[in-house]
Structure formats: C-alpha cells, structure tokens
Amino acid sequence: MKVRFWGVRGGIPVPGPDTVRVGGNTPCVEVRTPDGDLIILDAGSGIRPLGLALQREFPKRLICSLLISHTHWDHIQGFPFFAPARRRHNRIVIFGEKRVDERLEQILAGQMRAVYLPFALKDLHADLLIKEMWDGETLVIGDHTLVNVRSLEHPGGVFGFRITNRGNVVAYATDVGHGPSGLDQRVVDLARSADLLIHDAQFSVEQKAHHWDWGHSSWEDGVRVAIAAGAKRLALFHHDVLATDDELEELEQRVQTVFPGAFVAREGLELIIPARE
Amino acid sequence: MTREKILVIDDSEAILSLLTEKVLPLEGYTAITANNGQDGLALGLTVQPDLILLDLDLPDVHGLELLRSWQAQGLHAPVIIMTGYGSENVAIEALRLGVRDYIVKPFTTEEILSSVARALMESRLRRDKENLTAALQRRVQQLSVLYSVSKAVASLLDLDALLRRIVELSISITGAEEGYLALREGKNGDLYIRVAKNLGHKDIRRLRLKVRDDTFAQVLKTGKPLRFSAADEDSTIQAGYMARALLQVPIKFKDHVIGVLSVDNQVQRRDFTADDEAMLSALADHAAIAIENARLYEALRTSEQQYRSAIESAPDALAIIGNAYCFTFANEEFARITGYTRDELIGMDFRKLIIPEQVPTMVDCYLRRQRGEAVPRCHPVTILTKQGTHKNLEIDATVCWDEDGRASTHISLRESAPQAIPDVTLVTACYEANNGVCLLDGQGCVQWANPAMLALTDSSPTELIGRPLWEVLDIAGGEDAFTTALKATALETSGQISFARPGNEAQTMQIQLTCLSRHEGARRFLGIVSSAPENHT
C-alpha cells in the first residue's frame, strides 16, 4: 500500500514561511492499494492539489472512495475545489456518518450555499454517490480492501478508520481525544498491528492537560496508542496552526527517541508499505 | 423462523469472511461459501439456498455463466450480484437473467443487508402463504372430520355402541395406537374404563375396570386435558400402562367431568400435538352430549317398560282411544271385559262397544274432553260385548295431549254395583218421567239430566251438565248443606234435601237422592226432583 499526505494541519490552512516544510493545508490523505483501490481520507484543503494530480493521472475516468471522518470545516472545506468532482465521467463515492439531525448531503451542500460560494454541490457533475454509515460498519472498497468504521471521542463525533488490504493495515484516527483516565480502547483496537497509525497530535503535552476535553491528542497519546496497539509506524497528524516547521522537526526528533517508528506527517510525504508475506 | 440459507460466491477471502463470519450470522442467516465458480455452481443446485450473493469476477467462470446455468436447470433462488464499478453492460445482461439486485463496490455492509432483506421478502411471503394455506387446509379437514364425528355420535342412542364409536374416532383423528374411554359411575363417582382399543387388538373390548391411575385422576380433578411425551423424560409415562406419548381429555357435561377420553402411543415415537388435543377435546364435547342423550334414552326406555308392564298387568280394564274414535291400546283386563281380543280392539271404533242409546252422550263427552272442556271423569256406561251381551260399568276417562297437540283418551272400566245401575228400561223411564231426574257425580255436579229437569232449571244440556246441582237450584245452605246431604246419602244409600222452587220461592221442592255407587272416587247419585213432600219413583 501507498500512503501520501496532502494536508496535515488542523483548524485552518496556514500557508507562510513558517509552514513551508511541513505544510499548511488541512487534512487529506491518499491511500492506494496494490489492487488499484483509491481511498481519500478527509477533504481538507489538501484535497485540492490531490485533485489536480489525479486529473493528470486519470484524464478519462477516476473512481475513488472519499471517507469523511467528520464534517468539521477543516475536513470538508477542500471538497468544492476537488477538480475530479467536476468531471462527468468520474465516480466519487463519499462515505460519512449517518446522523439523525442532518443528512451528509445537506451538510456538504450547506458549505456551498450561494452566500459562501458562487457554485453549488449540484454543479459538481461527477457521479457523486453519498453513502452514510453507522458506527461498527464495514465498507467493502474492493475485492481485497475493507474498512472498519469506529466512532471515537470528539465534540460532535468523529469516525476512525481501519483500512485492511491483504494483511496490511492503515489506521486513521484524527481529531480524537483520550480523556484524562487513559487510552480509548477503541482507538487501540483500530490501530491493532497496523503498519501505519495516523494519529492526532494537535496538542503539546501542556495544552492537552488544559484541554483534554477538546477532542484532540498530544504526541504522547499517539505514541502510547502505537505502543499499546503494536503499530509499526506512527504519523503525528493534525498539527496546531501555530506549530512552526522548526518546532515540529524538533518534536519529531524528541518523539523518535521514545518511539523510533514515529514521524511528523508532512505534505507531499509518501510512505510505501511493503506487502506482507 | 427458520434460518435462511445464503450462498456467498466470491474469490475474495476478505469479503467471504466478512459476510459469512460477521455480517450474515448477526442477522440470523446461515451462510454457505464458495470461492470459485465451479463450486458455487454446484452448491447453488445442491443446497437449494434461499438467496445467492454472487461476485461477477470469479477466477474460473464468469458470474453470468453461473446465472445462465442455474436458469437452465430451474434454480429459482434470488441472486444479488456484487461487482466492481464500470460493468454496466454486464449489469444489463445480469438483470435479463433475473438477478434481484446489483451492488457495486464500494458498498457498506448495511447496503448488503437491506438488499438481502428485500430479496428475501418475496420468498418469505411466498413461504408464509404456503404455510398458511397448509394450516387452513388442515383446519378445514379437521372441521369436516369433527362435523362427521358429531353426526355419527349424535345419531347413536345405544350407549355401548356409542362409546365404542367414540374410541374408534379418537384413534382415527389422532392417529394413536390405543384408546380408552372411562366413565364415572356408581355412588362414589369412581372412574371405570368402559371401552378400550389396544395395540394389536383389532376389536374394541368392553370392560368394566375400575381406574387406579394418576393421570386419569388428574384429568378428573382438574377438568383439563393432559399431554405427555416420552421426550419430556426418557422413560415411559408413569401411568397404569406403558406409553411413549399420552393425551387425555375430560368428557364434560354441564361443567361436570363425567369421564375421560385417552389415547396413547406405545411404539411410535410420535408425540401428540396441540391440534390433536383440540380435536380430541372437541370430540369429547360432542361425546359428552351424546353420552347424556343415550343415558336419558336408556332411562326413558326403562321407565316406559316398567310403566307398560304395570298397565298390562293392572287389575283394572285400561284402554287408550286415539283422536279418531279408535282404540290404540287395550290391556288384558279390558279385553276380558269386552270379550274381544286385544288385537281386535286395536283400531276398533269405541262407538261399536257402547249401546246405541248412550253413543251420543259418550261422543259428546269424548269430543268435549278433547277440546279441553271440563267433563266429569267418571260416569256409568253400558257396553256391548262381542258376544252381544250388555254390561253395566263405570268409565273413568282422562285426556292427554302429546307434544303435537294430538289428544288421546285414557279410559278405565270398572264393574259397578249391579243393583245400583239402572237398566235400559229404567233409563228410558227416567228420561220420560215428569219429575226432574238427574245423575250426579261424587261432588254433586250434574252428569245427566232428563228433559223435565232441563225444563225445571230452564237450561240447555250444555249449560247444566258439569255444574253443581246446589248452584243450579240455588239450594239454601249452598255447597255445605248439599255436600252434607250427599255424604249422608252415601252412608244411608238414600237421602233428601229441600229447596225453594226456582222462580217461585213460596213453593218448596225436594230432591230425593239415591247413591248408585259407594266406590270412593266413583261415587254417583241419582236425584229425583219433585214438588210434593212425598215422592215415588
């Protein structure tokens, strides 16, 4: 499997001289399987450059699954600018939480109302298939690719994903908090024996102590989950808007002394996960 | 509900294990798997699944080929296709081949389950309909059996034959090997087996065995059916006999348990069902009514026999006249008195048996009695015997009506004191006498009056006959005085009483009474009315 980061920042895109190396786009991760399945995790602003790249790679027809962890703005704001969504022959299957209060389609269309944008969801001419899912469901992406969906702790709720393909596992747990009493076992289950765990690391340890109920984690939480779950690699993800390249690189060095498989997720970083025997 | 079998054909181990280990069993389905086309094709035909989930892209055979083969071989299970995106042409062909649904990857497990539920709905409805139809047919069959049963038992009045029939029917409607019927009898209401049909005995046996059996006693006590099967405990039932399955129902009449109907299986391992229980209970209800009917009929027949033999051998001459003047019954004494044989009397017109002079009076009484009018029960009669002789007798007649309103006159004849009975000449003389002559019954009511008497009282025969004489003549002292006079006359044979002439109070009349018969209940008086203080008959 191949994993490429297109947006790693939380909250709001932060372009500027201090974020050039790590990147300022909000969350978007591309996952490809050896069978050709294309999964996009979240539609933050990072999905815009991903869309351009996919246009070049699949000029005739693109088929992909877009998994929305939750609909906070930084996770959907890039979708209107996802160029493949404008092409008639592309099929984009969007998976998101089935809510009792509002349909996923209404939420996606809501951020594209005329007061916010000059074009609407219906102006995206691709074959957009919006599918809602419950906690605990499994998605069949392809013949050999399944995704387990778990509901985790975050204000307003969030889904974590465990993508499996021929024994390889990528776990995605962003915007997730663990509370003061210990690790959320659901996150550990999701990351069990993962080749790669992408985990929220918005907070410093000090910030986490003050805002444990904001639904975010510190790098320390990520490391503890990775160790508890037996994950091989840990991508620290969803960086704070104030975190500079220097600070994040310094953090990476510190974390690697504790968990050598850990690294700071950077825009453009591609990770190749070797197939299991 | 039976777990529906779903055959999943997919070469992906990931999808097979997801569906067959996690998704389908959680919803109560039984999953069968094949990871290639050949196995899937064969399984589809052999396991007869309720539904097939089929991946189109199989390594050995294309999914469409499987659909074609199944169609050719008459497999009708609904098929849901699972496939990747971009195979629209295949989808059209698959729909032509009758697939129920088409699910394109990527999909959620929820989508699969709702598609499965939709596809199974039709076969569930079809199966429900088949089950309901079968249940309905079974009920109709049971009802028609019960109908014929109730007809069969209701028409039987012989109790033993009825009980045998009930046991036969119990066995035939429940398919049991044995059947027993026990009834409560005697002062203590003990239960006796009256009829039994045992395994190996073709015939039904008539028994009279006292039941000492806990299960019978329980049914008797609770008035509720009892159903056991050997499966409950791996031994035979603790009954007075060995059985693997037992069904006993109470026979109830007006809330009283009058007996127990029991069937059982000794050899077969077949249990009795709730249906069997309902049928046997219904039979027991019909049986209860029929048994009571038969018992009543038996009692009625016994009492009729006793009554008849009492009448036959009675010392009195007894006969019944139907509503067409003809005798319908006569006992030996009646035949002896009249000189006819009993056979000759049956169907004979009673008017032939009376002297012509008395026929009009007797016919009048006969008809009035039949109309329900008050007519004295007893009066004298002179009969004409077969030998042509006259016999002066007393007749006591009452009338009965059957439920259809037909009247029959029951008569008895008694020989009365010969000296007291006036002969024809005397009757003729009385009839023509200038004095008022009348015949009174024991209570002083007029039974017969001559024309002079009618003139004296200014009455027609209809007005006079049956009325008390003291009332007709307005005798001073009324009933008390007259009754006292009658009693005295009965003791002394003759007596007299005076009264004022009707319409002329100055003239005193007197009535000379003669007792014709002292026989209690058939007492008769002859009254002769005259104006003179001295009177000669």
PDB file of C-alpha atoms in Angstrom, chain B residues 176-347:
ATOM      1  CA  ALA B 176     -52.950 -43.002  18.067  1.00  0.00           C
ATOM      2  CA  GLU B 177     -52.211 -46.649  18.667  1.00  0.00           C
ATOM      3  CA  GLU B 178     -54.514 -47.106  21.631  1.00  0.00           C
ATOM      4  CA  GLY B 179     -57.632 -45.548  23.004  1.00  0.00           C
ATOM      5  CA  TYR B 180     -59.601 -45.786  26.240  1.00  0.00           C
ATOM      6  CA  LEU B 181     -62.823 -44.325  27.465  1.00  0.00           C
ATOM      7  CA  ALA B 182     -63.625 -44.210  31.139  1.00  0.00           C
ATOM      8  CA  LEU B 183     -66.845 -43.006  32.745  1.00  0.00           C
ATOM      9  CA  ARG B 184     -67.712 -42.044  36.300  1.00  0.00           C
ATOM     10  CA  GLU B 185     -70.171 -44.467  37.735  1.00  0.00           C
ATOM     11  CA  GLY B 186     -71.755 -45.504  40.991  1.00  0.00           C
ATOM     12  CA  LYS B 187     -72.358 -43.590  44.190  1.00  0.00           C
ATOM     13  CA  ASN B 188     -68.738 -42.536  44.665  1.00  0.00           C
ATOM     14  CA  GLY B 189     -68.344 -41.418  41.077  1.00  0.00           C
ATOM     15  CA  ASP B 190     -65.429 -43.825  40.576  1.00  0.00           C
ATOM     16  CA  LEU B 191     -63.945 -43.973  37.129  1.00  0.00           C
ATOM     17  CA  TYR B 192     -64.416 -47.199  35.191  1.00  0.00           C
ATOM     18  CA  ILE B 193     -62.858 -47.987  31.838  1.00  0.00           C
ATOM     19  CA  ARG B 194     -65.827 -48.827  29.677  1.00  0.00           C
ATOM     20  CA  VAL B 195     -64.194 -49.307  26.293  1.00  0.00           C
ATOM     21  CA  ALA B 196     -60.596 -49.946  25.263  1.00  0.00           C
ATOM     22  CA  LYS B 197     -58.912 -50.466  21.950  1.00  0.00           C
ATOM     23  CA  ASN B 198     -55.401 -51.732  22.394  1.00  0.00           C
ATOM     24  CA  LEU B 199     -52.474 -52.078  20.154  1.00  0.00           C
ATOM     25  CA  GLY B 200     -52.635 -55.428  18.430  1.00  0.00           C
ATOM     26  CA  HIS B 201     -56.271 -55.942  19.283  1.00  0.00           C
ATOM     27  CA  LYS B 202     -58.306 -55.234  16.245  1.00  0.00           C
ATOM     28  CA  ASP B 203     -61.508 -55.324  18.162  1.00  0.00           C
ATOM     29  CA  ILE B 204     -62.627 -52.956  20.769  1.00  0.00           C
ATOM     30  CA  ARG B 205     -63.114 -54.560  24.121  1.00  0.00           C
ATOM     31  CA  ARG B 206     -65.889 -53.784  26.508  1.00  0.00           C
ATOM     32  CA  LEU B 207     -64.585 -53.587  30.008  1.00  0.00           C
ATOM     33  CA  ARG B 208     -65.639 -52.506  33.396  1.00  0.00           C
ATOM     34  CA  LEU B 209     -62.317 -51.931  35.111  1.00  0.00           C
ATOM     35  CA  LYS B 210     -62.001 -49.528  37.935  1.00  0.00           C
ATOM     36  CA  VAL B 211     -59.311 -46.962  37.109  1.00  0.00           C
ATOM     37  CA  ARG B 212     -56.436 -46.601  39.515  1.00  0.00           C
ATOM     38  CA  ASP B 213     -54.309 -44.225  37.546  1.00  0.00           C
ATOM     39  CA  ASP B 214     -52.768 -40.909  38.493  1.00  0.00           C
ATOM     40  CA  THR B 215     -53.147 -39.293  35.088  1.00  0.00           C
ATOM     41  CA  PHE B 216     -56.826 -40.192  34.825  1.00  0.00           C
ATOM     42  CA  ALA B 217     -57.344 -38.898  38.345  1.00  0.00           C
ATOM     43  CA  GLN B 218     -55.593 -35.668  37.477  1.00  0.00           C
ATOM     44  CA  VAL B 219     -57.771 -35.064  34.434  1.00  0.00           C
ATOM     45  CA  LEU B 220     -60.814 -35.896  36.515  1.00  0.00           C
ATOM     46  CA  LYS B 221     -59.746 -33.478  39.225  1.00  0.00           C
ATOM     47  CA  THR B 222     -58.630 -30.546  37.092  1.00  0.00           C
ATOM     48  CA  GLY B 223     -61.047 -30.981  34.217  1.00  0.00           C
ATOM     49  CA  LYS B 224     -58.172 -30.054  31.914  1.00  0.00           C
ATOM     50  CA  PRO B 225     -56.504 -32.009  29.090  1.00  0.00           C
ATOM     51  CA  LEU B 226     -53.200 -33.717  29.759  1.00  0.00           C
ATOM     52  CA  ARG B 227     -50.478 -34.199  27.162  1.00  0.00           C
ATOM     53  CA  PHE B 228     -47.223 -36.046  27.790  1.00  0.00           C
ATOM     54  CA  SER B 229     -44.444 -37.149  25.570  1.00  0.00           C
ATOM     55  CA  ALA B 230     -41.632 -39.547  26.287  1.00  0.00           C
ATOM     56  CA  ALA B 231     -39.218 -36.826  25.218  1.00  0.00           C
ATOM     57  CA  ASP B 232     -40.086 -34.975  28.429  1.00  0.00           C
ATOM     58  CA  GLU B 233     -38.271 -37.629  30.353  1.00  0.00           C
ATOM     59  CA  ASP B 234     -36.530 -40.505  28.740  1.00  0.00           C
ATOM     60  CA  SER B 235     -38.773 -43.089  30.265  1.00  0.00           C
ATOM     61  CA  THR B 236     -42.271 -44.261  29.687  1.00  0.00           C
ATOM     62  CA  ILE B 237     -45.018 -42.322  31.356  1.00  0.00           C
ATOM     63  CA  GLN B 238     -45.879 -43.192  34.902  1.00  0.00           C
ATOM     64  CA  ALA B 239     -49.300 -44.438  34.003  1.00  0.00           C
ATOM     65  CA  GLY B 240     -51.052 -47.662  34.749  1.00  0.00           C
ATOM     66  CA  TYR B 241     -49.790 -48.809  31.393  1.00  0.00           C
ATOM     67  CA  MET B 242     -46.703 -48.084  29.376  1.00  0.00           C
ATOM     68  CA  ALA B 243     -46.809 -45.323  26.806  1.00  0.00           C
ATOM     69  CA  ARG B 244     -44.396 -43.086  24.978  1.00  0.00           C
ATOM     70  CA  ALA B 245     -46.908 -40.364  24.292  1.00  0.00           C
ATOM     71  CA  LEU B 246     -50.205 -39.800  26.019  1.00  0.00           C
ATOM     72  CA  LEU B 247     -53.147 -37.484  25.511  1.00  0.00           C
ATOM     73  CA  GLN B 248     -56.141 -37.413  27.842  1.00  0.00           C
ATOM     74  CA  VAL B 249     -59.093 -35.060  27.727  1.00  0.00           C
ATOM     75  CA  PRO B 250     -62.036 -34.728  30.107  1.00  0.00           C
ATOM     76  CA  ILE B 251     -65.552 -35.548  28.949  1.00  0.00           C
ATOM     77  CA  LYS B 252     -67.569 -32.730  30.452  1.00  0.00           C
ATOM     78  CA  PHE B 253     -71.289 -32.262  30.682  1.00  0.00           C
ATOM     79  CA  LYS B 254     -72.566 -29.018  32.191  1.00  0.00           C
ATOM     80  CA  ASP B 255     -69.174 -28.351  33.867  1.00  0.00           C
ATOM     81  CA  HIS B 256     -69.089 -31.802  35.445  1.00  0.00           C
ATOM     82  CA  VAL B 257     -66.439 -34.230  34.358  1.00  0.00           C
ATOM     83  CA  ILE B 258     -68.376 -37.369  33.542  1.00  0.00           C
ATOM     84  CA  GLY B 259     -65.447 -39.279  32.117  1.00  0.00           C
ATOM     85  CA  VAL B 260     -62.043 -39.273  30.475  1.00  0.00           C
ATOM     86  CA  LEU B 261     -61.068 -39.980  26.894  1.00  0.00           C
ATOM     87  CA  SER B 262     -57.496 -41.190  26.489  1.00  0.00           C
ATOM     88  CA  VAL B 263     -55.231 -42.046  23.554  1.00  0.00           C
ATOM     89  CA  ASP B 264     -51.597 -43.053  23.569  1.00  0.00           C
ATOM     90  CA  ASN B 265     -48.704 -44.346  21.537  1.00  0.00           C
ATOM     91  CA  GLN B 266     -46.730 -47.287  22.816  1.00  0.00           C
ATOM     92  CA  VAL B 267     -44.430 -47.990  19.926  1.00  0.00           C
ATOM     93  CA  GLN B 268     -44.273 -44.942  17.686  1.00  0.00           C
ATOM     94  CA  ARG B 269     -42.184 -42.046  18.867  1.00  0.00           C
ATOM     95  CA  ARG B 270     -44.829 -39.680  17.577  1.00  0.00           C
ATOM     96  CA  ASP B 271     -45.969 -37.049  20.066  1.00  0.00           C
ATOM     97  CA  PHE B 272     -49.461 -35.623  20.183  1.00  0.00           C
ATOM     98  CA  THR B 273     -49.774 -32.035  19.040  1.00  0.00           C
ATOM     99  CA  ALA B 274     -51.853 -29.126  20.232  1.00  0.00           C
ATOM    100  CA  ASP B 275     -54.032 -29.803  17.188  1.00  0.00           C
ATOM    101  CA  ASP B 276     -54.614 -33.373  18.355  1.00  0.00           C
ATOM    102  CA  GLU B 277     -55.556 -32.028  21.761  1.00  0.00           C
ATOM    103  CA  ALA B 278     -58.013 -29.536  20.289  1.00  0.00           C
ATOM    104  CA  MET B 279     -59.590 -32.216  18.095  1.00  0.00           C
ATOM    105  CA  LEU B 280     -59.889 -34.751  20.892  1.00  0.00           C
ATOM    106  CA  SER B 281     -61.366 -32.105  23.203  1.00  0.00           C
ATOM    107  CA  ALA B 282     -63.936 -31.203  20.566  1.00  0.00           C
ATOM    108  CA  LEU B 283     -64.777 -34.887  20.128  1.00  0.00           C
ATOM    109  CA  ALA B 284     -65.106 -35.234  23.909  1.00  0.00           C
ATOM    110  CA  ASP B 285     -67.580 -32.327  23.938  1.00  0.00           C
ATOM    111  CA  HIS B 286     -69.732 -33.997  21.292  1.00  0.00           C
ATOM    112  CA  ALA B 287     -69.310 -37.304  23.079  1.00  0.00           C
ATOM    113  CA  ALA B 288     -70.489 -35.828  26.381  1.00  0.00           C
ATOM    114  CA  ILE B 289     -73.779 -34.694  24.873  1.00  0.00           C
ATOM    115  CA  ALA B 290     -74.270 -37.965  23.032  1.00  0.00           C
ATOM    116  CA  ILE B 291     -73.498 -39.993  26.161  1.00  0.00           C
ATOM    117  CA  GLU B 292     -76.024 -37.999  28.181  1.00  0.00           C
ATOM    118  CA  ASN B 293     -78.588 -38.421  25.403  1.00  0.00           C
ATOM    119  CA  ALA B 294     -78.017 -42.151  25.299  1.00  0.00           C
ATOM    120  CA  ARG B 295     -78.278 -42.388  29.077  1.00  0.00           C
ATOM    121  CA  LEU B 296     -81.528 -40.398  29.113  1.00  0.00           C
ATOM    122  CA  TYR B 297     -82.900 -42.508  26.315  1.00  0.00           C
ATOM    123  CA  GLU B 298     -81.992 -45.645  28.214  1.00  0.00           C
ATOM    124  CA  ALA B 299     -83.645 -44.324  31.356  1.00  0.00           C
ATOM    125  CA  LEU B 300     -86.728 -43.311  29.415  1.00  0.00           C
ATOM    126  CA  ARG B 301     -86.963 -46.696  27.784  1.00  0.00           C
ATOM    127  CA  THR B 302     -86.637 -48.454  31.133  1.00  0.00           C
ATOM    128  CA  SER B 303     -89.331 -46.340  32.729  1.00  0.00           C
ATOM    129  CA  GLU B 304     -91.608 -46.828  29.758  1.00  0.00           C
ATOM    130  CA  GLN B 305     -91.127 -50.581  30.001  1.00  0.00           C
ATOM    131  CA  GLN B 306     -91.949 -50.529  33.706  1.00  0.00           C
ATOM    132  CA  TYR B 307     -94.993 -48.376  33.080  1.00  0.00           C
ATOM    133  CA  ARG B 308     -96.176 -50.588  30.284  1.00  0.00           C
ATOM    134  CA  SER B 309     -95.825 -53.783  32.248  1.00  0.00           C
ATOM    135  CA  ALA B 310     -97.670 -52.173  35.172  1.00  0.00           C
ATOM    136  CA  ILE B 311    -100.509 -51.269  32.854  1.00  0.00           C
ATOM    137  CA  GLU B 312    -100.532 -54.664  31.210  1.00  0.00           C
ATOM    138  CA  SER B 313    -100.949 -56.489  34.453  1.00  0.00           C
ATOM    139  CA  ALA B 314    -103.265 -53.966  36.138  1.00  0.00           C
ATOM    140  CA  PRO B 315    -106.496 -55.370  37.638  1.00  0.00           C
ATOM    141  CA  ASP B 316    -108.430 -52.536  36.023  1.00  0.00           C
ATOM    142  CA  ALA B 317    -109.541 -52.624  32.402  1.00  0.00           C
ATOM    143  CA  LEU B 318    -107.461 -49.944  30.745  1.00  0.00           C
ATOM    144  CA  ALA B 319    -107.520 -48.678  27.179  1.00  0.00           C
ATOM    145  CA  ILE B 320    -106.463 -45.665  25.163  1.00  0.00           C
ATOM    146  CA  ILE B 321    -108.607 -44.122  22.466  1.00  0.00           C
ATOM    147  CA  GLY B 322    -106.839 -42.088  19.826  1.00  0.00           C
ATOM    148  CA  ASN B 323    -108.236 -38.994  18.229  1.00  0.00           C
ATOM    149  CA  ALA B 324    -110.251 -40.873  15.608  1.00  0.00           C
ATOM    150  CA  TYR B 325    -112.600 -42.804  17.945  1.00  0.00           C
ATOM    151  CA  CYS B 326    -110.329 -45.860  17.659  1.00  0.00           C
ATOM    152  CA  PHE B 327    -108.576 -47.829  20.346  1.00  0.00           C
ATOM    153  CA  THR B 328    -104.818 -47.591  20.221  1.00  0.00           C
ATOM    154  CA  PHE B 329    -104.203 -49.693  23.292  1.00  0.00           C
ATOM    155  CA  ALA B 330    -106.072 -52.095  25.497  1.00  0.00           C
ATOM    156  CA  ASN B 331    -104.837 -54.295  28.336  1.00  0.00           C
ATOM    157  CA  GLU B 332    -105.772 -57.889  29.098  1.00  0.00           C
ATOM    158  CA  GLU B 333    -108.484 -56.978  31.589  1.00  0.00           C
ATOM    159  CA  PHE B 334    -110.108 -54.635  29.082  1.00  0.00           C
ATOM    160  CA  ALA B 335    -110.118 -57.433  26.529  1.00  0.00           C
ATOM    161  CA  ARG B 336    -111.590 -59.823  29.088  1.00  0.00           C
ATOM    162  CA  ILE B 337    -114.422 -57.465  29.997  1.00  0.00           C
ATOM    163  CA  THR B 338    -115.306 -56.622  26.430  1.00  0.00           C
ATOM    164  CA  GLY B 339    -114.910 -60.148  25.076  1.00  0.00           C
ATOM    165  CA  TYR B 340    -112.741 -59.003  22.207  1.00  0.00           C
ATOM    166  CA  THR B 341    -109.089 -59.936  21.799  1.00  0.00           C
ATOM    167  CA  ARG B 342    -106.533 -57.159  22.210  1.00  0.00           C
ATOM    168  CA  ASP B 343    -105.707 -57.378  18.525  1.00  0.00           C
ATOM    169  CA  GLU B 344    -109.338 -56.932  17.596  1.00  0.00           C
ATOM    170  CA  LEU B 345    -109.634 -53.942  19.893  1.00  0.00           C
ATOM    171  CA  ILE B 346    -106.657 -52.048  18.447  1.00  0.00           C
ATOM    172  CA  GLY B 347    -108.054 -49.903  15.654  1.00  0.00           C
TER     173      GLY B 347
END
